[in-house]
Coordinates of C-alpha atoms in Angstrom, one line a residue:
X1 CA 123.7 75.5 105.0
X2 CA 120.9 75.4 102.5
X3 CA 118.9 72.2 103.0
X4 CA 116.7 71.6 99.9
X5 CA 113.7 69.7 99.5
X6 CA 115.7 66.7 98.1
X7 CA 117.6 66.4 101.4
X8 CA 114.4 66.2 103.3
X9 CA 113.0 63.5 100.8
X10 CA 116.2 61.4 101.1
X11 CA 116.3 61.8 104.9
X12 CA 112.9 60.3 105.1
X13 CA 113.6 57.7 102.5
X14 CA 116.7 56.7 104.3
X15 CA 114.7 56.4 107.8
X16 CA 112.3 53.8 105.8
X17 CA 115.3 52.0 104.6
X18 CA 116.7 51.5 108.1
X19 CA 113.7 50.4 109.5
X20 CA 112.9 48.0 106.8
X21 CA 116.6 46.5 106.4
X22 CA 117.9 46.8 109.8
X23 CA 120.7 49.2 108.2
X24 CA 122.3 52.0 110.2
X25 CA 122.0 55.2 108.0
X26 CA 123.2 58.0 110.0
X27 CA 122.4 61.5 109.0
X28 CA 125.3 63.8 107.9
X29 CA 126.4 66.0 110.8
X30 CA 128.2 68.8 109.0
X31 CA 127.2 68.1 105.2
X32 CA 128.5 70.8 103.0
X33 CA 128.1 71.7 99.4
X34 CA 131.2 70.9 97.3
X35 CA 132.7 73.4 95.1
X36 CA 133.9 70.9 92.3
X37 CA 133.0 67.4 92.0
X38 CA 132.4 64.1 90.2
X39 CA 130.7 61.1 90.5
X40 CA 130.2 58.0 88.4
X41 CA 129.3 54.5 88.8
X42 CA 129.1 51.5 86.5
X43 CA 127.1 48.4 86.6
X44 CA 127.0 45.0 85.5
X45 CA 124.3 43.2 84.4
X46 CA 122.8 41.5 87.6
X47 CA 123.6 44.6 89.7
X48 CA 120.5 45.8 91.6
X49 CA 121.6 49.0 92.4
X50 CA 122.4 50.3 89.0
X51 CA 120.4 47.6 87.0
X52 CA 123.4 47.4 84.8
X53 CA 123.4 51.0 83.8
X54 CA 126.0 53.7 84.1
X55 CA 125.8 57.1 85.5
X56 CA 128.0 59.9 85.6
X57 CA 127.7 63.6 87.0
X58 CA 130.1 66.4 87.4
X59 CA 130.3 70.0 88.4
X60 CA 132.0 70.8 85.3
X61 CA 128.9 69.9 83.2
X62 CA 126.0 70.1 85.5
X63 CA 122.4 69.2 84.7
X64 CA 119.5 71.4 86.3
X65 CA 119.2 70.8 89.9
X66 CA 122.5 68.9 90.3
X67 CA 123.5 69.3 94.1
X68 CA 126.5 67.7 95.7
X69 CA 127.2 67.6 99.4
X70 CA 130.0 65.9 101.3
X71 CA 131.1 65.6 104.8
X72 CA 133.7 63.9 107.1
X73 CA 133.6 62.3 110.5
X74 CA 136.8 62.3 112.5
X75 CA 138.5 61.8 109.2
X76 CA 137.7 58.3 109.5
X77 CA 134.6 58.5 107.7
X78 CA 133.4 60.2 104.4
X79 CA 130.3 60.7 103.2
X80 CA 128.3 62.2 99.8
X81 CA 124.8 62.9 98.7
X82 CA 124.0 64.0 95.3
X83 CA 120.5 65.2 93.8
X84 CA 119.5 66.1 90.4
X85 CA 116.1 67.3 89.2
X86 CA 116.2 63.9 87.1
X87 CA 115.4 62.1 90.3
X88 CA 118.9 60.7 90.6
X89 CA 119.7 60.4 94.3
X90 CA 122.9 58.9 95.5
X91 CA 124.4 58.4 98.8
X92 CA 127.9 56.8 99.4
X93 CA 129.6 56.0 102.8
X94 CA 133.2 54.8 103.3
X95 CA 134.4 54.1 106.7
X96 CA 138.1 53.3 107.7
X97 CA 138.8 51.0 110.8
X98 CA 138.2 52.6 114.2
X99 CA 141.1 55.0 114.9
X100 CA 142.4 55.2 111.3
X101 CA 141.8 58.2 109.3
X102 CA 141.0 57.9 105.5
X103 CA 144.2 59.0 103.7
X104 CA 145.9 58.7 100.3
X105 CA 147.0 55.3 99.5
X106 CA 144.5 53.4 101.6
X107 CA 143.0 50.3 100.2
X108 CA 140.2 48.0 101.9
X109 CA 139.3 44.8 100.6
X110 CA 136.2 42.7 101.2
X111 CA 134.5 45.1 103.6
X112 CA 130.9 44.9 104.5
X113 CA 128.4 47.9 105.1
X114 CA 128.9 50.2 108.0
X115 CA 127.5 49.1 111.1
X116 CA 126.7 50.9 114.3
X117 CA 129.5 50.1 117.0
X118 CA 131.6 48.2 114.7
X119 CA 135.2 48.8 114.6
X120 CA 135.6 47.5 110.9
X121 CA 136.1 49.3 107.6
X122 CA 132.8 49.8 105.8
X123 CA 131.1 50.9 102.5
X124 CA 127.7 51.5 101.3
X125 CA 126.0 52.8 98.3
X126 CA 122.4 53.7 97.8
X127 CA 120.3 55.0 95.2
X128 CA 117.2 57.1 96.6
X129 CA 115.8 57.9 93.1
X130 CA 114.7 54.5 92.3
X131 CA 114.9 52.9 96.0
X132 CA 117.9 50.5 95.1
X133 CA 119.9 49.3 97.7
X134 CA 121.5 46.3 99.4
X135 CA 120.5 44.5 102.5
X136 CA 124.0 43.3 102.6
X137 CA 126.9 43.7 100.3
X138 CA 130.7 43.2 100.0
X139 CA 133.1 45.7 98.5
X140 CA 136.4 47.4 98.4
X141 CA 137.7 51.0 98.2
X142 CA 140.8 52.8 97.5
X143 CA 141.5 56.5 98.7
X144 CA 143.5 58.2 96.0
X145 CA 143.6 61.7 97.9
X146 CA 142.3 63.0 101.1
X147 CA 143.1 66.4 102.7
X148 CA 141.2 67.4 105.7
X149 CA 140.6 70.9 107.7
X150 CA 139.1 71.8 110.9
X151 CA 135.9 70.0 112.0
X152 CA 136.1 67.6 109.3
X153 CA 136.3 70.2 106.5
X154 CA 137.1 68.1 103.3
X155 CA 139.6 70.3 101.2
X156 CA 140.0 67.0 98.6
X157 CA 138.8 63.7 98.7
X158 CA 139.0 61.1 95.9
X159 CA 138.3 57.5 95.8
X160 CA 137.3 54.5 93.7
X161 CA 135.1 51.5 94.9
X162 CA 133.6 48.3 94.0
X163 CA 130.4 46.7 95.3
X164 CA 128.4 43.5 95.0
X165 CA 125.2 42.9 96.7
X166 CA 124.7 39.9 98.4
X167 CA 123.4 37.2 96.2
X168 CA 123.8 39.4 93.0
X169 CA 125.2 38.1 89.7
X170 CA 126.7 41.3 88.8
X171 CA 128.8 44.1 90.7
X172 CA 129.2 47.9 90.3
X173 CA 132.4 50.1 90.1
X174 CA 132.4 53.8 90.7
X175 CA 134.8 57.0 91.5
X176 CA 134.1 60.0 93.8
X177 CA 136.0 63.5 93.4
X178 CA 135.4 66.3 95.8
X179 CA 137.4 69.7 95.9
X180 CA 137.0 72.6 97.9
X181 CA 138.9 75.9 98.9
X182 CA 141.6 75.6 101.3
X183 CA 140.1 75.9 104.8
X184 CA 140.0 79.1 106.6
X185 CA 141.0 78.8 110.3
X186 CA 138.5 77.7 113.0
X187 CA 137.2 80.6 114.7
X188 CA 138.7 81.1 118.3
X189 CA 138.6 84.1 120.7
X190 CA 140.6 84.9 123.8
X191 CA 139.2 87.3 126.5
X192 CA 141.0 89.3 129.2
X193 CA 139.8 91.6 131.8
X194 CA 142.3 94.2 133.5
X195 CA 142.6 93.5 137.2
X196 CA 142.0 97.3 137.8
X197 CA 138.9 99.0 137.1
X198 CA 137.6 102.6 137.8
X199 CA 134.4 103.8 139.7
X200 CA 133.4 107.2 139.7
X201 CA 131.7 109.6 142.2
X202 CA 128.1 108.1 141.2
X203 CA 129.1 104.6 141.9
X204 CA 129.3 103.5 138.1
X205 CA 132.2 101.2 137.3
X206 CA 134.0 101.0 134.2
X207 CA 135.9 97.7 133.3
X208 CA 138.4 97.2 130.7
X209 CA 140.0 94.4 128.6
X210 CA 141.4 92.9 125.4
X211 CA 140.1 90.3 122.8
X212 CA 141.9 88.6 120.2
X213 CA 140.5 86.4 117.3
X214 CA 141.7 84.1 114.6
X215 CA 138.9 85.7 112.1
X216 CA 137.1 88.9 111.6
X217 CA 134.0 88.8 113.5
X218 CA 131.9 90.9 116.1
X219 CA 131.3 89.8 119.6
X220 CA 129.4 90.8 122.6
X221 CA 130.6 90.4 126.1
X222 CA 128.0 89.5 128.8
X223 CA 129.7 90.5 132.2
X224 CA 128.8 91.2 135.7
X225 CA 130.5 92.9 138.5
X226 CA 129.6 91.5 142.1
X227 CA 130.9 93.5 145.2
X228 CA 130.2 92.7 149.0
X229 CA 129.6 95.8 150.8
X230 CA 129.1 96.5 154.4
X231 CA 125.7 98.4 154.4
X232 CA 124.3 97.5 151.0
X233 CA 125.3 93.9 150.9
X234 CA 126.0 92.4 147.6
X235 CA 125.8 94.7 144.8
X236 CA 125.8 93.6 141.4
X237 CA 126.2 95.5 138.1
X238 CA 126.0 94.3 134.4
X239 CA 127.8 95.4 131.2
X240 CA 127.7 94.2 127.6
X241 CA 130.0 95.9 125.1
X242 CA 130.0 94.8 121.5
X243 CA 133.4 94.5 119.8
X244 CA 134.6 94.4 116.3
X245 CA 137.5 91.9 116.4
X246 CA 140.3 91.9 113.8
X247 CA 142.3 89.2 113.5
X248 CA 146.1 89.5 114.4
X249 CA 145.4 92.4 116.7
X250 CA 144.9 92.9 120.4
X251 CA 141.4 94.8 120.4
X252 CA 140.8 96.9 123.7
X253 CA 137.4 97.2 125.0
X254 CA 135.8 99.0 128.1
X255 CA 132.3 99.0 129.2
X256 CA 130.1 100.7 132.1
X257 CA 127.9 99.0 134.6
X258 CA 124.1 99.6 134.4
X259 CA 121.4 100.5 135.7
X260 CA 122.6 103.8 137.4
X261 CA 121.0 103.1 140.7
X262 CA 123.7 100.5 141.4
X263 CA 126.6 102.2 143.3
X264 CA 130.0 100.5 143.8
X265 CA 132.6 101.6 146.0
X266 CA 136.2 101.7 145.7
X267 CA 137.7 98.3 146.9
X268 CA 137.6 94.7 145.6
X269 CA 135.0 93.1 143.5
X270 CA 134.7 89.9 141.3
X271 CA 133.9 90.1 137.5
X272 CA 132.4 87.3 135.5
X273 CA 132.5 87.7 131.6
X274 CA 131.6 85.4 128.8
X275 CA 131.4 85.6 124.9
X276 CA 129.3 83.1 123.2
X277 CA 131.2 82.2 119.9
X278 CA 129.3 80.9 116.8
X279 CA 131.8 79.7 114.1
X280 CA 129.1 79.4 111.1
X281 CA 131.9 78.2 108.6
X282 CA 132.4 74.9 110.8
X283 CA 128.9 74.8 112.8
X284 CA 130.7 75.2 116.0
X285 CA 129.5 76.9 118.9
X286 CA 131.2 77.4 122.5
X287 CA 131.7 80.0 125.3
X288 CA 134.8 81.9 126.2
X289 CA 134.7 82.8 130.0
X290 CA 136.8 84.9 132.3
X291 CA 136.6 85.3 136.0
X292 CA 138.7 87.8 137.5
X293 CA 139.1 89.7 141.0
X294 CA 139.2 93.6 140.4
X295 CA 140.4 96.3 142.2
X296 CA 137.9 99.5 141.8
X297 CA 139.8 102.6 142.1
X298 CA 139.0 106.3 141.3

Protein backbone atom coordinates (compact mmCIF):
# COMPACT_ATOMS: atom_id res chain seq x y z
CA UNK A 1 0.00 0.00 0.00
CA UNK A 2 1.30 3.46 -0.90
CA UNK A 3 1.73 5.67 2.13
CA UNK A 4 2.02 9.36 1.32
CA UNK A 5 3.58 12.21 3.23
CA UNK A 6 0.03 13.21 4.22
CA UNK A 7 -0.40 9.94 6.10
CA UNK A 8 2.87 10.43 7.95
CA UNK A 9 1.87 13.99 8.81
CA UNK A 10 -1.58 12.91 9.99
CA UNK A 11 -0.14 10.10 12.10
CA UNK A 12 2.16 12.59 13.83
CA UNK A 13 -0.71 15.00 14.36
CA UNK A 14 -2.89 12.23 15.79
CA UNK A 15 -0.16 11.32 18.27
CA UNK A 16 -0.04 14.94 19.47
CA UNK A 17 -3.81 15.12 19.81
CA UNK A 18 -3.81 11.87 21.77
CA UNK A 19 -1.24 13.15 24.21
CA UNK A 20 -2.94 16.51 24.58
CA UNK A 21 -6.54 15.39 25.05
CA UNK A 22 -6.32 11.80 26.25
CA UNK A 23 -8.19 10.51 23.20
CA UNK A 24 -7.50 7.02 21.92
CA UNK A 25 -6.55 7.50 18.23
CA UNK A 26 -5.34 4.10 17.09
CA UNK A 27 -3.68 3.88 13.68
CA UNK A 28 -5.43 1.87 10.94
CA UNK A 29 -4.04 -1.65 10.63
CA UNK A 30 -5.05 -2.28 7.02
CA UNK A 31 -6.01 1.03 5.47
CA UNK A 32 -6.71 0.69 1.73
CA UNK A 33 -7.26 3.27 -0.99
CA UNK A 34 -10.95 3.33 -1.92
CA UNK A 35 -11.89 3.01 -5.59
CA UNK A 36 -15.03 5.15 -5.42
CA UNK A 37 -15.94 7.41 -2.54
CA UNK A 38 -17.63 10.57 -1.37
CA UNK A 39 -17.47 12.45 1.90
CA UNK A 40 -19.36 15.55 2.94
CA UNK A 41 -19.84 17.45 6.15
CA UNK A 42 -22.02 20.48 6.91
CA UNK A 43 -21.57 22.52 10.07
CA UNK A 44 -23.87 24.86 11.94
CA UNK A 45 -22.61 28.16 13.36
CA UNK A 46 -20.92 27.36 16.63
CA UNK A 47 -19.51 23.99 15.54
CA UNK A 48 -15.74 24.08 16.23
CA UNK A 49 -14.76 21.32 13.77
CA UNK A 50 -16.27 22.89 10.64
CA UNK A 51 -16.33 26.50 11.92
CA UNK A 52 -19.83 26.60 10.48
CA UNK A 53 -18.71 25.73 6.95
CA UNK A 54 -19.61 22.92 4.54
CA UNK A 55 -17.19 20.59 2.76
CA UNK A 56 -17.77 18.00 0.05
CA UNK A 57 -15.37 15.64 -1.76
CA UNK A 58 -15.92 12.87 -4.29
CA UNK A 59 -13.99 10.49 -6.51
CA UNK A 60 -16.38 11.52 -9.28
CA UNK A 61 -14.98 15.06 -9.22
CA UNK A 62 -11.62 14.90 -7.42
CA UNK A 63 -9.27 17.79 -6.87
CA UNK A 64 -5.46 17.43 -7.18
CA UNK A 65 -3.98 15.29 -4.46
CA UNK A 66 -7.25 13.81 -3.20
CA UNK A 67 -6.65 10.51 -1.43
CA UNK A 68 -9.22 8.44 0.44
CA UNK A 69 -8.31 5.41 2.54
CA UNK A 70 -10.72 3.23 4.50
CA UNK A 71 -10.38 0.26 6.83
CA UNK A 72 -12.38 -1.99 9.11
CA UNK A 73 -11.81 -3.74 12.40
CA UNK A 74 -13.48 -7.12 12.87
CA UNK A 75 -16.51 -5.63 11.04
CA UNK A 76 -17.23 -3.79 14.28
CA UNK A 77 -15.25 -0.66 13.41
CA UNK A 78 -15.08 1.54 10.31
CA UNK A 79 -12.49 4.23 9.73
CA UNK A 80 -11.59 6.59 6.91
CA UNK A 81 -8.86 9.15 6.29
CA UNK A 82 -9.03 11.75 3.53
CA UNK A 83 -6.32 14.10 2.27
CA UNK A 84 -6.13 16.71 -0.47
CA UNK A 85 -3.54 19.24 -1.61
CA UNK A 86 -5.74 21.99 -0.22
CA UNK A 87 -4.75 20.83 3.28
CA UNK A 88 -8.15 19.30 3.95
CA UNK A 89 -7.40 16.32 6.17
CA UNK A 90 -10.25 14.40 7.74
CA UNK A 91 -10.57 11.26 9.83
CA UNK A 92 -13.82 9.55 10.79
CA UNK A 93 -14.19 6.60 13.18
CA UNK A 94 -17.44 4.67 13.73
CA UNK A 95 -17.65 1.82 16.23
CA UNK A 96 -20.47 -0.60 17.00
CA UNK A 97 -20.90 -2.09 20.49
CA UNK A 98 -18.58 -4.99 21.28
CA UNK A 99 -19.51 -8.18 19.46
CA UNK A 100 -21.86 -6.46 17.01
CA UNK A 101 -20.91 -5.96 13.35
CA UNK A 102 -21.70 -2.71 11.55
CA UNK A 103 -24.54 -3.59 9.18
CA UNK A 104 -27.16 -1.87 7.07
CA UNK A 105 -30.02 -0.44 9.10
CA UNK A 106 -28.09 -0.02 12.35
CA UNK A 107 -28.60 3.34 14.12
CA UNK A 108 -26.75 4.42 17.24
CA UNK A 109 -27.92 7.47 19.19
CA UNK A 110 -26.23 9.58 21.86
CA UNK A 111 -22.84 7.88 21.59
CA UNK A 112 -19.54 9.32 22.69
CA UNK A 113 -16.07 9.02 21.28
CA UNK A 114 -14.50 5.55 20.94
CA UNK A 115 -12.47 4.75 24.03
CA UNK A 116 -9.90 2.03 24.55
CA UNK A 117 -11.37 -0.94 26.38
CA UNK A 118 -14.96 0.31 26.08
CA UNK A 119 -17.72 -2.00 24.83
CA UNK A 120 -19.94 0.91 23.79
CA UNK A 121 -20.62 2.32 20.34
CA UNK A 122 -18.61 5.40 19.39
CA UNK A 123 -18.12 8.16 16.83
CA UNK A 124 -15.28 10.63 16.26
CA UNK A 125 -14.48 13.17 13.54
CA UNK A 126 -11.17 14.99 13.35
CA UNK A 127 -9.95 17.68 10.95
CA UNK A 128 -6.17 17.62 10.70
CA UNK A 129 -5.87 20.41 8.13
CA UNK A 130 -6.78 23.01 10.70
CA UNK A 131 -6.26 20.94 13.84
CA UNK A 132 -9.94 20.98 14.80
CA UNK A 133 -11.39 18.30 17.06
CA UNK A 134 -13.45 17.78 20.20
CA UNK A 135 -12.03 16.76 23.53
CA UNK A 136 -15.47 15.25 24.15
CA UNK A 137 -18.52 14.97 21.92
CA UNK A 138 -21.87 13.25 21.54
CA UNK A 139 -23.24 12.02 18.25
CA UNK A 140 -25.27 9.51 16.31
CA UNK A 141 -24.82 7.55 13.11
CA UNK A 142 -26.80 5.29 10.81
CA UNK A 143 -25.29 2.58 8.63
CA UNK A 144 -27.05 2.63 5.25
CA UNK A 145 -25.04 -0.16 3.62
CA UNK A 146 -22.14 -2.40 4.64
CA UNK A 147 -20.55 -5.29 2.78
CA UNK A 148 -17.37 -6.87 4.12
CA UNK A 149 -14.83 -9.27 2.62
CA UNK A 150 -11.93 -11.27 4.08
CA UNK A 151 -9.76 -9.57 6.69
CA UNK A 152 -12.12 -6.58 6.99
CA UNK A 153 -11.98 -5.76 3.29
CA UNK A 154 -14.63 -3.10 2.65
CA UNK A 155 -16.65 -3.68 -0.50
CA UNK A 156 -19.29 -1.08 0.40
CA UNK A 157 -19.89 1.17 3.35
CA UNK A 158 -22.39 4.04 3.49
CA UNK A 159 -23.34 5.98 6.60
CA UNK A 160 -24.74 9.29 7.81
CA UNK A 161 -23.67 10.91 11.07
CA UNK A 162 -24.18 13.88 13.38
CA UNK A 163 -21.81 15.20 16.05
CA UNK A 164 -21.96 17.99 18.64
CA UNK A 165 -18.82 18.88 20.56
CA UNK A 166 -19.21 19.24 24.31
CA UNK A 167 -20.03 22.87 25.12
CA UNK A 168 -20.56 23.83 21.46
CA UNK A 169 -23.57 25.84 20.30
CA UNK A 170 -23.82 24.10 16.92
CA UNK A 171 -23.62 20.58 15.45
CA UNK A 172 -22.33 19.08 12.23
CA UNK A 173 -23.86 16.49 9.90
CA UNK A 174 -22.13 14.36 7.30
CA UNK A 175 -22.18 11.39 4.97
CA UNK A 176 -19.57 8.84 3.92
CA UNK A 177 -19.80 6.47 0.93
CA UNK A 178 -17.11 3.89 0.10
CA UNK A 179 -17.17 1.48 -2.86
CA UNK A 180 -14.63 -1.13 -3.94
CA UNK A 181 -14.61 -4.12 -6.33
CA UNK A 182 -15.90 -7.46 -5.01
CA UNK A 183 -13.24 -9.08 -2.84
CA UNK A 184 -10.98 -11.76 -4.25
CA UNK A 185 -10.58 -14.97 -2.23
CA UNK A 186 -8.08 -14.87 0.59
CA UNK A 187 -4.88 -16.70 -0.34
CA UNK A 188 -4.77 -20.19 1.12
CA UNK A 189 -2.42 -23.09 0.35
CA UNK A 190 -2.43 -26.80 1.10
CA UNK A 191 0.76 -28.87 1.00
CA UNK A 192 1.09 -32.64 0.78
CA UNK A 193 4.17 -34.89 0.79
CA UNK A 194 4.03 -38.39 -0.70
CA UNK A 195 4.81 -41.09 1.90
CA UNK A 196 7.13 -42.89 -0.55
CA UNK A 197 10.32 -41.17 -1.78
CA UNK A 198 13.23 -42.52 -3.79
CA UNK A 199 16.95 -42.69 -3.21
CA UNK A 200 19.43 -43.37 -6.02
CA UNK A 201 22.75 -45.20 -5.95
CA UNK A 202 24.56 -41.98 -4.98
CA UNK A 203 22.41 -41.55 -1.90
CA UNK A 204 20.43 -38.57 -3.28
CA UNK A 205 16.80 -38.61 -2.20
CA UNK A 206 13.89 -37.34 -4.25
CA UNK A 207 10.69 -36.35 -2.50
CA UNK A 208 7.37 -35.57 -4.17
CA UNK A 209 4.03 -34.07 -3.27
CA UNK A 210 1.32 -31.62 -4.31
CA UNK A 211 0.11 -28.12 -3.54
CA UNK A 212 -3.23 -26.42 -4.11
CA UNK A 213 -4.08 -22.73 -3.78
CA UNK A 214 -7.06 -20.38 -3.86
CA UNK A 215 -5.29 -17.73 -5.99
CA UNK A 216 -2.53 -17.94 -8.58
CA UNK A 217 0.90 -17.44 -7.03
CA UNK A 218 4.36 -18.98 -6.78
CA UNK A 219 5.67 -20.61 -3.65
CA UNK A 220 8.96 -21.94 -2.36
CA UNK A 221 9.01 -25.05 -0.19
CA UNK A 222 11.67 -25.19 2.49
CA UNK A 223 12.15 -28.86 3.32
CA UNK A 224 14.46 -31.20 5.18
CA UNK A 225 14.79 -34.99 5.24
CA UNK A 226 16.24 -36.54 8.39
CA UNK A 227 17.34 -40.17 8.57
CA UNK A 228 18.89 -42.06 11.48
CA UNK A 229 21.61 -44.43 10.19
CA UNK A 230 23.61 -47.01 12.15
CA UNK A 231 27.07 -45.94 10.95
CA UNK A 232 26.62 -42.30 9.93
CA UNK A 233 24.23 -41.31 12.70
CA UNK A 234 21.76 -38.57 11.83
CA UNK A 235 21.85 -37.64 8.15
CA UNK A 236 20.13 -34.47 6.96
CA UNK A 237 19.42 -33.21 3.48
CA UNK A 238 17.57 -30.11 2.35
CA UNK A 239 15.36 -29.43 -0.63
CA UNK A 240 13.73 -26.20 -1.86
CA UNK A 241 11.60 -26.39 -5.01
CA UNK A 242 9.77 -23.35 -6.37
CA UNK A 243 6.27 -24.08 -7.69
CA UNK A 244 3.82 -22.00 -9.70
CA UNK A 245 0.36 -22.76 -8.37
CA UNK A 246 -2.85 -22.55 -10.39
CA UNK A 247 -6.12 -22.20 -8.45
CA UNK A 248 -8.46 -25.14 -8.85
CA UNK A 249 -5.65 -27.51 -9.82
CA UNK A 250 -3.64 -30.04 -7.85
CA UNK A 251 -0.09 -29.10 -8.80
CA UNK A 252 2.57 -31.84 -8.40
CA UNK A 253 6.09 -31.03 -7.28
CA UNK A 254 9.32 -32.93 -6.75
CA UNK A 255 12.73 -32.05 -5.36
CA UNK A 256 16.08 -33.68 -4.72
CA UNK A 257 18.25 -33.25 -1.66
CA UNK A 258 21.55 -31.40 -1.58
CA UNK A 259 24.52 -31.19 -1.04
CA UNK A 260 25.66 -34.33 -2.86
CA UNK A 261 27.90 -35.57 0.00
CA UNK A 262 24.82 -36.30 2.12
CA UNK A 263 23.99 -39.95 1.38
CA UNK A 264 20.64 -41.41 2.25
CA UNK A 265 19.86 -45.12 2.42
CA UNK A 266 16.77 -47.13 1.76
CA UNK A 267 14.54 -47.22 4.79
CA UNK A 268 12.54 -44.83 6.96
CA UNK A 269 13.12 -41.09 7.19
CA UNK A 270 11.29 -37.99 8.38
CA UNK A 271 10.44 -35.02 6.16
CA UNK A 272 9.58 -31.55 7.45
CA UNK A 273 8.32 -29.08 4.84
CA UNK A 274 6.90 -25.58 5.04
CA UNK A 275 5.72 -22.75 2.81
CA UNK A 276 5.74 -19.11 3.90
CA UNK A 277 2.56 -17.61 2.40
CA UNK A 278 2.32 -13.84 1.94
CA UNK A 279 -1.09 -12.52 0.89
CA UNK A 280 -0.33 -8.99 -0.28
CA UNK A 281 -3.97 -8.31 -1.10
CA UNK A 282 -5.06 -8.65 2.53
CA UNK A 283 -1.65 -8.10 4.18
CA UNK A 284 -1.76 -11.53 5.79
CA UNK A 285 1.23 -13.79 6.35
CA UNK A 286 1.26 -17.36 7.64
CA UNK A 287 3.20 -20.63 7.33
CA UNK A 288 1.88 -23.96 6.03
CA UNK A 289 3.75 -26.97 7.48
CA UNK A 290 3.83 -30.69 6.87
CA UNK A 291 5.64 -33.37 8.88
CA UNK A 292 5.64 -36.82 7.28
CA UNK A 293 7.26 -40.21 7.71
CA UNK A 294 8.86 -41.33 4.43
CA UNK A 295 9.85 -44.69 3.09
CA UNK A 296 12.94 -44.31 0.91
CA UNK A 297 13.07 -46.86 -1.89
CA UNK A 298 15.01 -47.43 -5.10
